[in-house]
Amino acid sequence: MGGDNVSKLKPEDKKDILSIALRSGCKKMGNHVAWPAHSADNVIPITSCSEKNMYSASDLRKGLKVDIDGEPYIITDFDFSKPGKGQALYRTKMRNMITGNQFTQTYRSHDKFKKADLEERTMQFLYAQGDEYHFMDTVSYDQVALSKEQLGDSQKFLMDNMEVAVLFYAGTRPIAVNLPIFVNLAVTRADPWAKGDTSGTDTKPVTVETGYELQVPPFVEQGDKIQIDTRSGEYITRVKE
Amino acid sequence: MLSPQRLRQRAVFVQQIRAFFQAHDYLEVETPIRLPFSIPEANIRAIQSEGAWLQTSPELCMKLLLAAGNERLFQICRCFRGEEVGRLHLSEFSMLEWYQVGWDYQDLMQSCEAFIRSLLPWALACQESEDSRQLAQASAVKTGDCLQYQNRSLYFPATLWPRLTVEAAFTRYASISLAEALATDRFDECLVVEIEPNLGWAAPVFLMDYPAEFAALSRKKTTDPSVAERFELYIGGIELANGFSELIDPGEQRARFEESLAEMAAQGQKVAAMPERFLTALGAMKETAGIALGLDRLFMLLADLPHIEAAVSLSPPDFLAPHPGLP
């Protein structure tokens, strides 16, 4: 329980403790994050971060990104509850934006959260080397590398020189890549559509230049450029150039 | 925003409620919403209005009227509580309260049963009128005591509804005992997460005998002062009403208020002054039992609506700017 340790204190202790931020020092255990008992040395004084960079429990909502133990988390599920005459409880499910680990936690009104320091920068995809994908900032020419795992599905649509948004955590740490919603890719392999095919299917599989395979309408041929929705990975239309 | 059909259902629902209390000889009253004081309750945030406090419930005003010799009262009014927004919470909501001099919380539970039962014919008709439900309801209409709530059946037996002590509820449903929950400050969480979802499906349940520290404005049990004569009514896992044998000892009430005020001050909350006028009046009050019931939640439940915003004519999202591109 996130807030337990405070409520256990005597009322006269509460005033001091309540004036400081409570979220700190969690330890990861498998897919869960366990909160240690708070002690004097693992609480962060609220004064170390300006109030405008903090959220209180009543700010929590789906999609909010918070910083816990130096890692960014996104809230994937949220529910407010309050038993009659009881305390407000903020039940949240969070996903670690770096590791993907999920955990659920109940917070109370006095709990405070640091805003996750996230920033998107436009970068150009340079090349892949083994499992490392290299990108370059088009303004500063700084280069960064992300792993195949960090790219996730984005990797299926990446072309040399493609401009993407790289998500940075804490200014310097790249954690994810956001592609344009639509990308145009050339079809490198497509079986010719046999007229009179009575198999009843109205799509066929093709492979595009990045190696990604998808279902398209039968009229798409090898060498065509097609538009793909990178959110769903689905075919949108054939593009004339 | 409620559809015209739902708006009509809600109007009839409120008429049915008034009809019940009028038929049972309760006097309907109205009391001020903006007050010079607020009930000192550590977990309820009162909202200020030009120096006055918006009522979080009409309880103090109702007790002023009771102390003045009125014996059987009910009120339907708006209440305001800061920082409460969720599936079951609106910051502004409708409350129904009723009080009877001479009763204790056991009498009140019976009165509660009669009140909810009086609404069942309306609720059945209301659910029947929803086309998609006609099949599901065909059998229920025959038995007369079953409603649907979010695809689950709610039963309202004609016999006495279960009374479950808080301690027994922890033993039955929680992963830890009541004593352990209290010692580790996990009472609220166990209640909400482990206990509440189980309550009030096969029959509405009265969860009763709260630990004395959660007594609020209720009297401690004479035979066991470690618990308060307080209950909450649950239907379909949802807490609907909070009733109790009223505490009428001004000294004990003052001590509890002082404790709450200290706790609120420690939390950094702005607090209203001690409600002195109320404490004086309490000395003139006879033994009484009273109950506060969330009207929006009851409508939500009986009309089978998924959340509280779907149960009120207009809710905060209805005041947001329309989405660009929409008419």
Coordinates of C-alpha atoms in Angstrom, one line a residue:
Chain A
M1 CA 0.0 0.0 0.0
G2 CA 1.4 3.3 -1.1
G3 CA 0.0 5.5 1.6
D4 CA -0.1 3.1 4.4
N5 CA 3.1 4.1 6.0
V6 CA 1.9 7.6 6.5
S7 CA -1.4 6.7 8.0
K8 CA 0.2 4.5 10.5
L9 CA 2.0 7.5 12.1
K10 CA 0.6 9.3 15.0
P11 CA -1.3 12.5 14.1
E12 CA 1.4 14.7 15.4
D13 CA 3.9 13.1 13.0
K14 CA 1.6 13.4 10.0
K15 CA 2.1 17.1 9.5
D16 CA 5.7 16.8 8.8
I17 CA 5.5 13.7 6.7
L18 CA 2.6 15.1 4.7
S19 CA 4.6 18.0 3.6
I20 CA 7.0 15.9 1.7
A21 CA 6.7 13.8 -1.4
L22 CA 5.9 10.2 -0.8
R23 CA 6.7 8.4 -3.9
S24 CA 10.2 7.1 -4.0
G25 CA 12.4 4.1 -3.7
C26 CA 10.3 1.3 -5.2
K27 CA 11.9 -2.0 -6.0
K28 CA 11.1 -4.2 -9.0
M29 CA 10.2 -7.8 -8.3
G30 CA 9.5 -9.7 -11.4
N31 CA 6.6 -8.0 -13.1
H32 CA 5.6 -6.1 -10.0
V33 CA 6.9 -3.1 -8.3
A34 CA 7.0 -3.4 -4.5
W35 CA 6.9 -0.3 -2.4
P36 CA 9.3 -0.4 0.5
A37 CA 8.5 0.9 3.9
H38 CA 9.3 4.6 4.0
S39 CA 12.1 5.6 6.1
A40 CA 13.6 9.0 6.6
D41 CA 16.2 8.5 4.0
N42 CA 14.1 7.3 1.1
V43 CA 11.6 10.1 1.0
I44 CA 12.2 13.0 -1.3
P45 CA 11.4 16.5 0.1
I46 CA 8.8 18.1 -2.0
T47 CA 10.9 21.1 -2.3
S48 CA 13.4 19.3 -4.5
C49 CA 10.9 19.6 -7.3
S50 CA 8.8 22.6 -8.0
E51 CA 5.1 22.1 -7.4
K52 CA 4.2 22.6 -11.0
N53 CA 6.1 19.4 -11.9
M54 CA 4.0 17.4 -9.4
Y55 CA 0.7 15.7 -9.6
S56 CA -1.5 14.9 -6.6
A57 CA -3.6 11.7 -6.4
S58 CA -6.7 13.6 -7.5
D59 CA -4.9 14.5 -10.8
L60 CA -4.5 10.8 -11.6
R61 CA -6.3 9.7 -14.8
K62 CA -5.9 7.3 -17.6
G63 CA -3.0 8.2 -19.9
L64 CA -1.2 10.4 -17.3
K65 CA 2.6 9.8 -17.3
V66 CA 4.3 9.8 -13.9
D67 CA 7.8 9.3 -12.7
I68 CA 8.3 6.5 -10.2
D69 CA 11.8 5.6 -8.9
G70 CA 13.4 7.3 -11.9
E71 CA 11.4 5.5 -14.5
P72 CA 8.4 6.8 -16.5
Y73 CA 5.0 5.0 -16.1
I74 CA 1.8 5.5 -18.0
I75 CA -1.5 5.0 -16.2
T76 CA -3.5 2.4 -18.1
D77 CA -6.5 2.1 -15.9
F78 CA -7.9 4.3 -13.1
D79 CA -10.8 4.2 -10.7
F80 CA -11.8 6.5 -7.8
S81 CA -13.5 4.9 -4.8
K82 CA -14.4 6.0 -1.4
P83 CA -16.2 4.0 1.2
G84 CA -18.8 5.8 3.3
K85 CA -17.0 8.1 5.8
G86 CA -13.7 6.5 4.6
Q87 CA -10.7 7.8 2.8
A88 CA -10.5 8.5 -0.9
L89 CA -8.8 5.6 -2.7
Y90 CA -7.2 6.1 -6.2
R91 CA -6.9 2.6 -7.7
T92 CA -4.5 2.7 -10.6
K93 CA -2.9 0.3 -13.1
M94 CA 0.4 1.4 -14.6
R95 CA 2.8 0.3 -17.2
N96 CA 6.5 1.0 -17.1
M97 CA 7.2 2.8 -20.4
I98 CA 10.7 1.4 -20.6
T99 CA 10.3 -2.3 -19.5
G100 CA 6.6 -2.7 -20.2
N101 CA 6.1 -4.2 -16.7
Q102 CA 2.7 -3.5 -15.3
F103 CA 1.5 -3.2 -11.7
T104 CA -1.6 -2.1 -9.8
Q105 CA -1.4 0.2 -6.8
T106 CA -3.9 2.1 -4.6
Y107 CA -3.0 5.6 -3.7
R108 CA -4.5 8.1 -1.2
S109 CA -5.2 11.8 -1.5
H110 CA -1.9 12.9 0.1
D111 CA 0.2 10.9 -2.3
K112 CA 2.2 13.0 -4.8
F113 CA 3.7 12.1 -8.1
K114 CA 6.5 13.6 -10.2
K115 CA 5.6 14.3 -13.8
A116 CA 7.5 12.0 -16.1
D117 CA 10.1 14.1 -17.9
L118 CA 9.3 13.0 -21.5
E119 CA 10.1 14.9 -24.7
E120 CA 9.7 14.0 -28.4
R121 CA 12.5 15.0 -30.9
T122 CA 12.3 14.6 -34.7
M123 CA 15.0 12.3 -35.8
Q124 CA 16.0 10.5 -39.0
F125 CA 16.5 6.8 -39.1
L126 CA 20.1 6.1 -40.3
Y127 CA 20.7 2.3 -40.3
A128 CA 20.3 -0.8 -38.3
Q129 CA 23.3 -2.8 -37.0
G130 CA 22.4 -6.1 -35.5
D131 CA 19.7 -5.3 -32.9
E132 CA 20.6 -1.6 -32.7
Y133 CA 18.7 1.0 -34.6
H134 CA 20.5 4.3 -35.1
F135 CA 18.8 7.7 -35.4
M136 CA 20.1 11.2 -36.0
D137 CA 18.8 14.5 -34.7
T138 CA 18.1 16.5 -37.9
V139 CA 19.1 19.8 -36.1
S140 CA 21.9 19.0 -33.8
Y141 CA 23.2 15.9 -35.7
D142 CA 23.3 14.0 -32.4
Q143 CA 23.0 10.3 -32.8
V144 CA 21.2 7.8 -30.6
A145 CA 20.6 4.0 -30.8
L146 CA 17.5 2.1 -29.7
S147 CA 17.2 -1.7 -29.4
K148 CA 14.8 -3.8 -31.5
E149 CA 12.8 -4.4 -28.4
Q150 CA 12.4 -0.7 -27.7
L151 CA 11.2 -0.2 -31.2
G152 CA 8.6 -2.9 -31.0
D153 CA 6.3 -2.9 -34.0
S154 CA 7.8 0.4 -35.3
Q155 CA 10.7 -1.7 -36.6
K156 CA 8.4 -3.2 -39.2
F157 CA 7.9 0.1 -41.0
L158 CA 11.3 1.8 -40.7
M159 CA 13.0 2.9 -43.9
D160 CA 16.4 4.5 -44.2
N161 CA 16.1 8.3 -43.9
M162 CA 12.6 8.1 -42.5
E163 CA 11.7 11.0 -40.2
V164 CA 10.3 9.7 -36.8
A165 CA 9.7 11.1 -33.4
V166 CA 12.0 9.7 -30.8
L167 CA 10.7 9.8 -27.2
F168 CA 13.3 10.8 -24.7
Y169 CA 13.1 10.2 -21.0
A170 CA 14.9 12.6 -18.7
G171 CA 16.4 14.5 -21.6
T172 CA 18.9 12.0 -22.7
R173 CA 17.5 8.5 -22.6
P174 CA 15.7 7.4 -25.8
I175 CA 12.8 5.0 -24.9
A176 CA 10.6 4.7 -27.9
V177 CA 9.9 5.7 -31.5
N178 CA 6.7 7.2 -32.7
L179 CA 6.3 6.7 -36.5
P180 CA 4.2 8.9 -38.7
I181 CA 0.6 7.4 -38.7
F182 CA 0.9 6.6 -42.4
V183 CA 3.9 5.4 -44.3
N184 CA 4.3 4.5 -48.0
L185 CA 6.3 1.4 -48.7
A186 CA 7.1 -0.5 -51.9
V187 CA 5.8 -4.0 -52.4
T188 CA 8.8 -6.3 -53.0
R189 CA 7.0 -9.6 -53.4
A190 CA 3.5 -10.3 -54.5
D191 CA 2.0 -13.4 -56.1
P192 CA 0.1 -12.5 -59.3
W193 CA -3.6 -12.6 -58.8
A194 CA -5.1 -15.4 -60.9
K195 CA -8.2 -14.1 -62.5
G196 CA -11.0 -16.4 -61.8
D197 CA -9.6 -17.4 -58.5
T198 CA -12.5 -19.0 -56.7
S199 CA -10.9 -19.5 -53.4
G200 CA -13.3 -16.8 -52.1
T201 CA -10.7 -14.7 -50.3
D202 CA -10.6 -11.1 -51.3
T203 CA -7.1 -10.4 -50.0
K204 CA -3.6 -11.8 -50.6
P205 CA -0.3 -11.6 -48.7
V206 CA 2.5 -9.3 -49.9
T207 CA 5.9 -8.4 -48.5
V208 CA 7.0 -4.8 -48.5
E209 CA 10.6 -3.4 -48.7
T210 CA 11.1 -3.5 -44.9
G211 CA 10.3 -7.2 -44.9
Y212 CA 6.9 -6.7 -43.3
E213 CA 4.2 -9.0 -44.5
L214 CA 0.5 -8.0 -44.7
Q215 CA -2.8 -8.7 -46.4
V216 CA -3.8 -6.4 -49.3
P217 CA -6.4 -6.4 -52.1
P218 CA -5.7 -8.7 -55.0
F219 CA -5.0 -5.9 -57.5
V220 CA -1.8 -4.8 -55.7
E221 CA 1.3 -5.9 -57.6
Q222 CA 5.0 -6.2 -57.1
G223 CA 6.6 -2.8 -57.4
D224 CA 3.5 -0.9 -56.3
K225 CA 3.7 1.6 -53.4
I226 CA 1.1 1.1 -50.8
Q227 CA 0.1 3.2 -47.8
I228 CA 0.1 1.4 -44.4
D229 CA -1.4 2.6 -41.1
T230 CA 1.5 2.1 -38.6
R231 CA -0.9 1.9 -35.6
S232 CA -2.7 -1.2 -36.9
G233 CA -0.2 -2.4 -39.5
E234 CA -3.0 -2.5 -42.0
Y235 CA -3.2 -1.6 -45.7
I236 CA -4.9 1.7 -46.5
T237 CA -4.5 2.4 -50.2
R238 CA -2.3 2.0 -53.3
V239 CA -0.2 5.1 -53.9
K240 CA 0.5 6.5 -57.3
E241 CA 3.9 8.3 -57.7
Chain B
M1 CA -27.3 14.2 -20.5
L2 CA -30.3 12.0 -19.8
S3 CA -32.5 11.1 -22.8
P4 CA -36.1 12.4 -22.7
Q5 CA -37.2 8.9 -21.7
R6 CA -34.7 8.6 -18.9
L7 CA -35.5 12.1 -17.7
R8 CA -39.1 11.1 -17.4
Q9 CA -38.1 7.9 -15.6
R10 CA -36.1 9.9 -13.1
A11 CA -39.0 12.3 -12.5
V12 CA -41.3 9.4 -11.8
F13 CA -38.7 7.8 -9.6
V14 CA -38.5 10.9 -7.4
Q15 CA -42.3 11.2 -7.3
Q16 CA -42.4 7.5 -6.1
I17 CA -40.0 8.4 -3.3
R18 CA -42.0 11.4 -2.2
A19 CA -45.2 9.3 -2.4
F20 CA -43.7 6.6 -0.1
F21 CA -42.6 9.1 2.6
Q22 CA -45.9 11.1 2.4
A23 CA -47.9 7.8 2.7
H24 CA -45.8 7.0 5.8
D25 CA -46.5 10.3 7.4
Y26 CA -43.1 11.9 7.1
L27 CA -42.9 15.7 6.9
E28 CA -40.9 16.9 3.9
V29 CA -38.6 19.8 4.8
E30 CA -36.1 22.1 3.1
T31 CA -33.1 23.5 4.8
P32 CA -30.3 25.9 3.8
I33 CA -27.6 24.6 1.5
R34 CA -25.0 27.3 2.4
L35 CA -24.2 27.1 6.1
P36 CA -22.0 29.0 8.5
F37 CA -20.5 25.7 9.6
S38 CA -19.6 22.3 8.2
I39 CA -19.7 18.8 9.7
P40 CA -16.1 18.2 10.8
E41 CA -15.4 14.9 9.0
A42 CA -11.8 14.2 8.1
N43 CA -12.5 12.4 4.9
I44 CA -15.2 14.7 3.5
R45 CA -14.2 17.9 1.8
A46 CA -16.7 20.7 2.2
I47 CA -16.7 23.4 -0.6
Q48 CA -16.8 27.1 0.3
S49 CA -19.1 29.6 -1.1
E50 CA -18.4 33.3 -0.3
G51 CA -17.2 32.4 3.2
A52 CA -20.2 30.0 3.8
W53 CA -19.9 26.2 3.5
L54 CA -21.9 24.2 1.0
Q55 CA -23.6 21.3 2.9
T56 CA -22.0 17.9 2.5
S57 CA -25.3 16.5 3.8
P58 CA -28.3 18.1 5.5
E59 CA -27.6 16.2 8.7
L60 CA -26.9 19.1 11.0
C61 CA -29.9 21.1 9.8
M62 CA -32.2 18.0 10.1
K63 CA -31.0 17.5 13.7
L64 CA -31.7 21.2 14.5
L65 CA -35.3 20.6 13.4
L66 CA -35.5 17.3 15.3
A67 CA -34.2 19.0 18.5
A68 CA -36.9 21.6 18.0
G69 CA -39.6 18.9 18.5
N70 CA -40.2 17.6 15.0
E71 CA -40.2 13.8 15.1
R72 CA -40.5 12.3 11.6
L73 CA -38.8 14.2 8.7
F74 CA -37.5 13.6 5.3
Q75 CA -35.6 15.8 2.8
I76 CA -34.4 15.5 -0.8
C77 CA -31.6 18.0 -1.5
R78 CA -28.4 18.7 -3.3
C79 CA -25.1 18.1 -1.5
F80 CA -21.5 19.0 -2.4
R81 CA -18.3 17.2 -1.7
G82 CA -14.9 18.4 -3.1
E83 CA -12.6 16.0 -4.9
E84 CA -15.1 13.3 -5.4
V85 CA -15.3 12.2 -9.1
G86 CA -15.6 8.6 -10.2
R87 CA -18.0 5.9 -11.4
L88 CA -20.0 6.3 -8.2
H89 CA -19.1 9.9 -7.3
L90 CA -20.2 13.3 -8.4
S91 CA -19.0 16.4 -6.6
E92 CA -22.6 17.7 -6.6
F93 CA -25.3 15.0 -6.0
S94 CA -28.8 14.4 -4.7
M95 CA -29.3 13.1 -1.2
L96 CA -32.4 11.6 0.5
E97 CA -32.4 11.7 4.3
W98 CA -35.0 10.5 6.7
Y99 CA -35.2 10.6 10.5
Q100 CA -37.5 9.1 13.2
V101 CA -37.4 10.0 16.8
G102 CA -37.6 7.0 19.1
W103 CA -36.0 4.6 16.6
D104 CA -32.6 2.9 16.6
Y105 CA -30.6 1.6 13.7
Q106 CA -32.5 -1.8 13.7
D107 CA -35.8 0.0 13.2
L108 CA -34.2 2.1 10.4
M109 CA -33.0 -1.1 8.5
Q110 CA -36.6 -2.3 8.4
S111 CA -37.8 1.1 7.2
C112 CA -35.1 0.9 4.5
E113 CA -36.3 -2.4 3.4
A114 CA -39.9 -1.1 3.1
F115 CA -38.7 1.9 1.2
I116 CA -36.6 0.0 -1.4
R117 CA -39.4 -2.5 -1.9
S118 CA -41.8 0.3 -2.5
L119 CA -39.8 1.2 -5.6
L120 CA -39.5 -2.2 -7.1
P121 CA -42.8 -2.1 -9.2
W122 CA -41.6 1.1 -10.7
A123 CA -38.1 -0.3 -11.3
L124 CA -39.5 -3.4 -13.0
A125 CA -41.7 -1.4 -15.2
C126 CA -38.8 0.9 -16.0
Q127 CA -36.5 -2.0 -17.0
E128 CA -39.3 -3.7 -18.9
S129 CA -39.8 -0.6 -21.0
E130 CA -36.3 -0.9 -22.3
D131 CA -36.9 -3.1 -25.4
S132 CA -33.6 -4.9 -25.3
R133 CA -34.5 -6.2 -21.8
Q134 CA -37.9 -7.6 -22.4
L135 CA -36.6 -11.1 -22.7
A136 CA -34.4 -11.0 -19.6
Q137 CA -37.2 -9.5 -17.6
A138 CA -40.0 -11.9 -18.7
S139 CA -39.2 -14.3 -15.9
A140 CA -38.3 -11.6 -13.4
V141 CA -41.7 -10.0 -13.7
K142 CA -43.3 -13.2 -12.6
T143 CA -41.2 -13.5 -9.5
G144 CA -41.5 -9.8 -8.8
D145 CA -38.2 -9.6 -6.9
C146 CA -35.5 -9.6 -9.5
L147 CA -33.9 -6.8 -11.4
Q148 CA -31.0 -6.7 -13.8
Y149 CA -27.9 -4.6 -13.1
Q150 CA -25.2 -4.5 -15.8
N151 CA -26.1 -8.1 -16.9
R152 CA -26.2 -9.5 -13.4
S153 CA -29.3 -10.3 -11.5
L154 CA -30.3 -8.5 -8.3
Y155 CA -32.7 -10.2 -6.0
F156 CA -35.0 -8.5 -3.5
P157 CA -36.4 -11.2 -1.3
A158 CA -39.6 -10.6 0.6
T159 CA -38.1 -11.9 3.8
L160 CA -35.7 -10.0 6.1
W161 CA -32.6 -8.9 4.2
P162 CA -29.2 -10.1 5.6
R163 CA -27.6 -8.1 8.4
L164 CA -23.8 -8.6 8.3
T165 CA -21.5 -7.2 10.9
V166 CA -18.3 -5.5 9.6
E167 CA -16.2 -8.1 11.5
A168 CA -18.1 -11.0 9.9
A169 CA -17.7 -9.4 6.5
F170 CA -13.9 -9.3 7.0
T171 CA -13.9 -12.9 8.1
R172 CA -16.0 -14.0 5.1
Y173 CA -14.5 -11.9 2.3
A174 CA -11.3 -10.2 3.2
S175 CA -7.7 -11.6 3.1
I176 CA -7.0 -10.3 6.5
S177 CA -9.1 -10.0 9.7
L178 CA -10.8 -6.8 10.8
A179 CA -8.3 -6.4 13.7
E180 CA -5.3 -6.7 11.3
A181 CA -6.9 -4.3 8.8
L182 CA -7.4 -1.7 11.5
A183 CA -3.8 -2.2 12.9
T184 CA -2.3 -1.8 9.4
D185 CA -4.7 1.0 8.2
R186 CA -6.1 -1.2 5.4
F187 CA -9.7 -1.0 6.5
D188 CA -10.9 1.2 3.7
E189 CA -8.9 -0.6 1.0
C190 CA -10.1 -4.1 2.1
L191 CA -13.7 -2.8 2.3
V192 CA -13.6 -1.4 -1.2
V193 CA -11.5 -4.0 -3.0
E194 CA -12.3 -7.3 -1.3
I195 CA -15.7 -6.9 0.5
E196 CA -18.0 -4.5 -1.3
P197 CA -18.0 -6.2 -4.7
N198 CA -19.6 -9.3 -3.0
L199 CA -22.4 -7.5 -1.2
G200 CA -26.0 -7.2 -2.2
W201 CA -26.6 -9.5 -5.1
A202 CA -28.6 -12.4 -3.7
A203 CA -30.3 -9.9 -1.5
P204 CA -29.5 -6.3 -0.4
V205 CA -27.2 -6.4 2.6
F206 CA -26.9 -4.2 5.7
L207 CA -23.3 -4.0 6.7
M208 CA -23.5 -3.0 10.3
D209 CA -21.6 -2.4 13.6
Y210 CA -18.7 -0.3 12.4
P211 CA -15.6 -0.1 14.5
A212 CA -16.1 2.8 16.9
E213 CA -13.4 4.9 15.2
F214 CA -15.7 5.1 12.2
A215 CA -18.7 6.1 14.2
A216 CA -18.9 9.7 12.9
L217 CA -22.2 11.0 14.3
S218 CA -23.5 7.6 15.5
R219 CA -24.0 6.2 19.0
K220 CA -21.8 3.5 20.3
K221 CA -23.5 0.2 21.1
T222 CA -24.3 -0.1 24.8
T223 CA -23.6 -3.8 24.9
D224 CA -20.3 -3.4 23.0
P225 CA -18.8 0.1 22.9
S226 CA -16.1 -1.0 20.5
V227 CA -18.6 -0.8 17.7
A228 CA -21.0 1.9 16.6
E229 CA -24.7 1.5 15.8
R230 CA -24.1 2.4 12.2
F231 CA -25.0 0.5 9.0
E232 CA -24.5 0.9 5.2
L233 CA -27.0 -0.6 2.7
Y234 CA -25.4 -2.4 -0.2
I235 CA -27.1 -3.5 -3.4
G236 CA -25.2 -4.9 -6.3
G237 CA -21.8 -4.2 -4.7
I238 CA -22.8 -0.5 -4.4
E239 CA -23.0 1.4 -1.2
L240 CA -26.3 3.2 -1.2
A241 CA -27.1 4.5 2.2
N242 CA -25.6 5.2 5.6
G243 CA -27.8 5.0 8.7
F244 CA -27.3 5.1 12.4
S245 CA -28.7 5.5 15.9
E246 CA -27.8 9.1 16.4
L247 CA -25.3 10.2 18.9
I248 CA -27.1 12.7 21.2
D249 CA -24.4 13.3 23.8
P250 CA -23.1 16.8 23.0
G251 CA -19.9 16.2 25.1
E252 CA -18.9 13.0 23.1
Q253 CA -19.9 14.7 19.8
R254 CA -17.7 17.7 20.6
A255 CA -14.7 15.4 21.4
R256 CA -15.2 13.5 18.1
F257 CA -15.4 16.8 16.2
E258 CA -12.3 18.1 17.9
E259 CA -10.4 15.0 16.9
S260 CA -11.6 15.4 13.3
L261 CA -10.8 19.1 13.2
A262 CA -7.3 18.3 14.4
E263 CA -6.8 15.6 11.8
M264 CA -8.1 18.0 9.1
A265 CA -5.8 20.8 10.2
A266 CA -2.9 18.3 10.1
Q267 CA -3.8 17.4 6.5
G268 CA -3.6 21.1 5.7
Q269 CA -7.3 21.4 5.0
K270 CA -9.2 24.6 5.6
V271 CA -11.6 23.9 8.4
A272 CA -14.9 25.5 9.5
A273 CA -15.4 26.5 13.1
M274 CA -16.9 24.1 15.6
P275 CA -20.7 23.9 14.9
E276 CA -21.6 25.2 18.4
R277 CA -25.2 25.9 17.7
F278 CA -25.6 22.2 16.6
L279 CA -23.9 20.9 19.7
T280 CA -26.2 22.9 21.9
A281 CA -29.2 21.6 20.0
L282 CA -28.0 18.0 20.3
G283 CA -28.6 18.3 24.1
A284 CA -32.3 18.7 23.4
M285 CA -32.6 15.8 20.9
K286 CA -34.3 12.6 21.9
E287 CA -33.2 9.1 20.8
T288 CA -33.4 9.1 17.0
A289 CA -32.3 7.2 14.0
G290 CA -31.5 8.7 10.7
I291 CA -30.2 7.7 7.3
A292 CA -28.7 9.4 4.2
L293 CA -29.2 7.7 0.8
G294 CA -27.6 8.6 -2.5
L295 CA -30.5 9.3 -4.8
D296 CA -28.4 9.3 -8.0
R297 CA -26.8 6.0 -7.1
L298 CA -30.2 4.4 -6.4
F299 CA -31.6 5.6 -9.7
M300 CA -28.4 4.4 -11.5
L301 CA -28.9 0.9 -9.9
L302 CA -32.6 0.5 -10.4
A303 CA -32.6 1.9 -13.9
D304 CA -29.6 -0.3 -14.8
L305 CA -27.2 2.6 -15.7
P306 CA -23.4 1.9 -15.8
H307 CA -22.2 5.0 -13.9
I308 CA -23.5 7.9 -11.9
E309 CA -23.1 10.5 -14.7
A310 CA -25.6 8.4 -16.7
A311 CA -28.1 8.8 -13.9
V312 CA -28.3 12.7 -13.6
S313 CA -30.0 15.2 -16.0
L314 CA -26.7 17.0 -16.7
S315 CA -23.2 16.1 -15.5
P316 CA -19.8 17.8 -15.8
P317 CA -19.0 16.4 -19.3
D318 CA -22.2 18.0 -20.6
F319 CA -20.7 21.4 -20.0
L320 CA -17.5 20.8 -21.9
A321 CA -17.1 22.5 -25.3
P322 CA -18.4 20.4 -28.1
H323 CA -15.9 18.5 -30.1
P324 CA -14.7 20.6 -33.1
G325 CA -16.4 19.5 -36.3
L326 CA -19.5 18.2 -34.5
P327 CA -22.7 20.2 -34.9

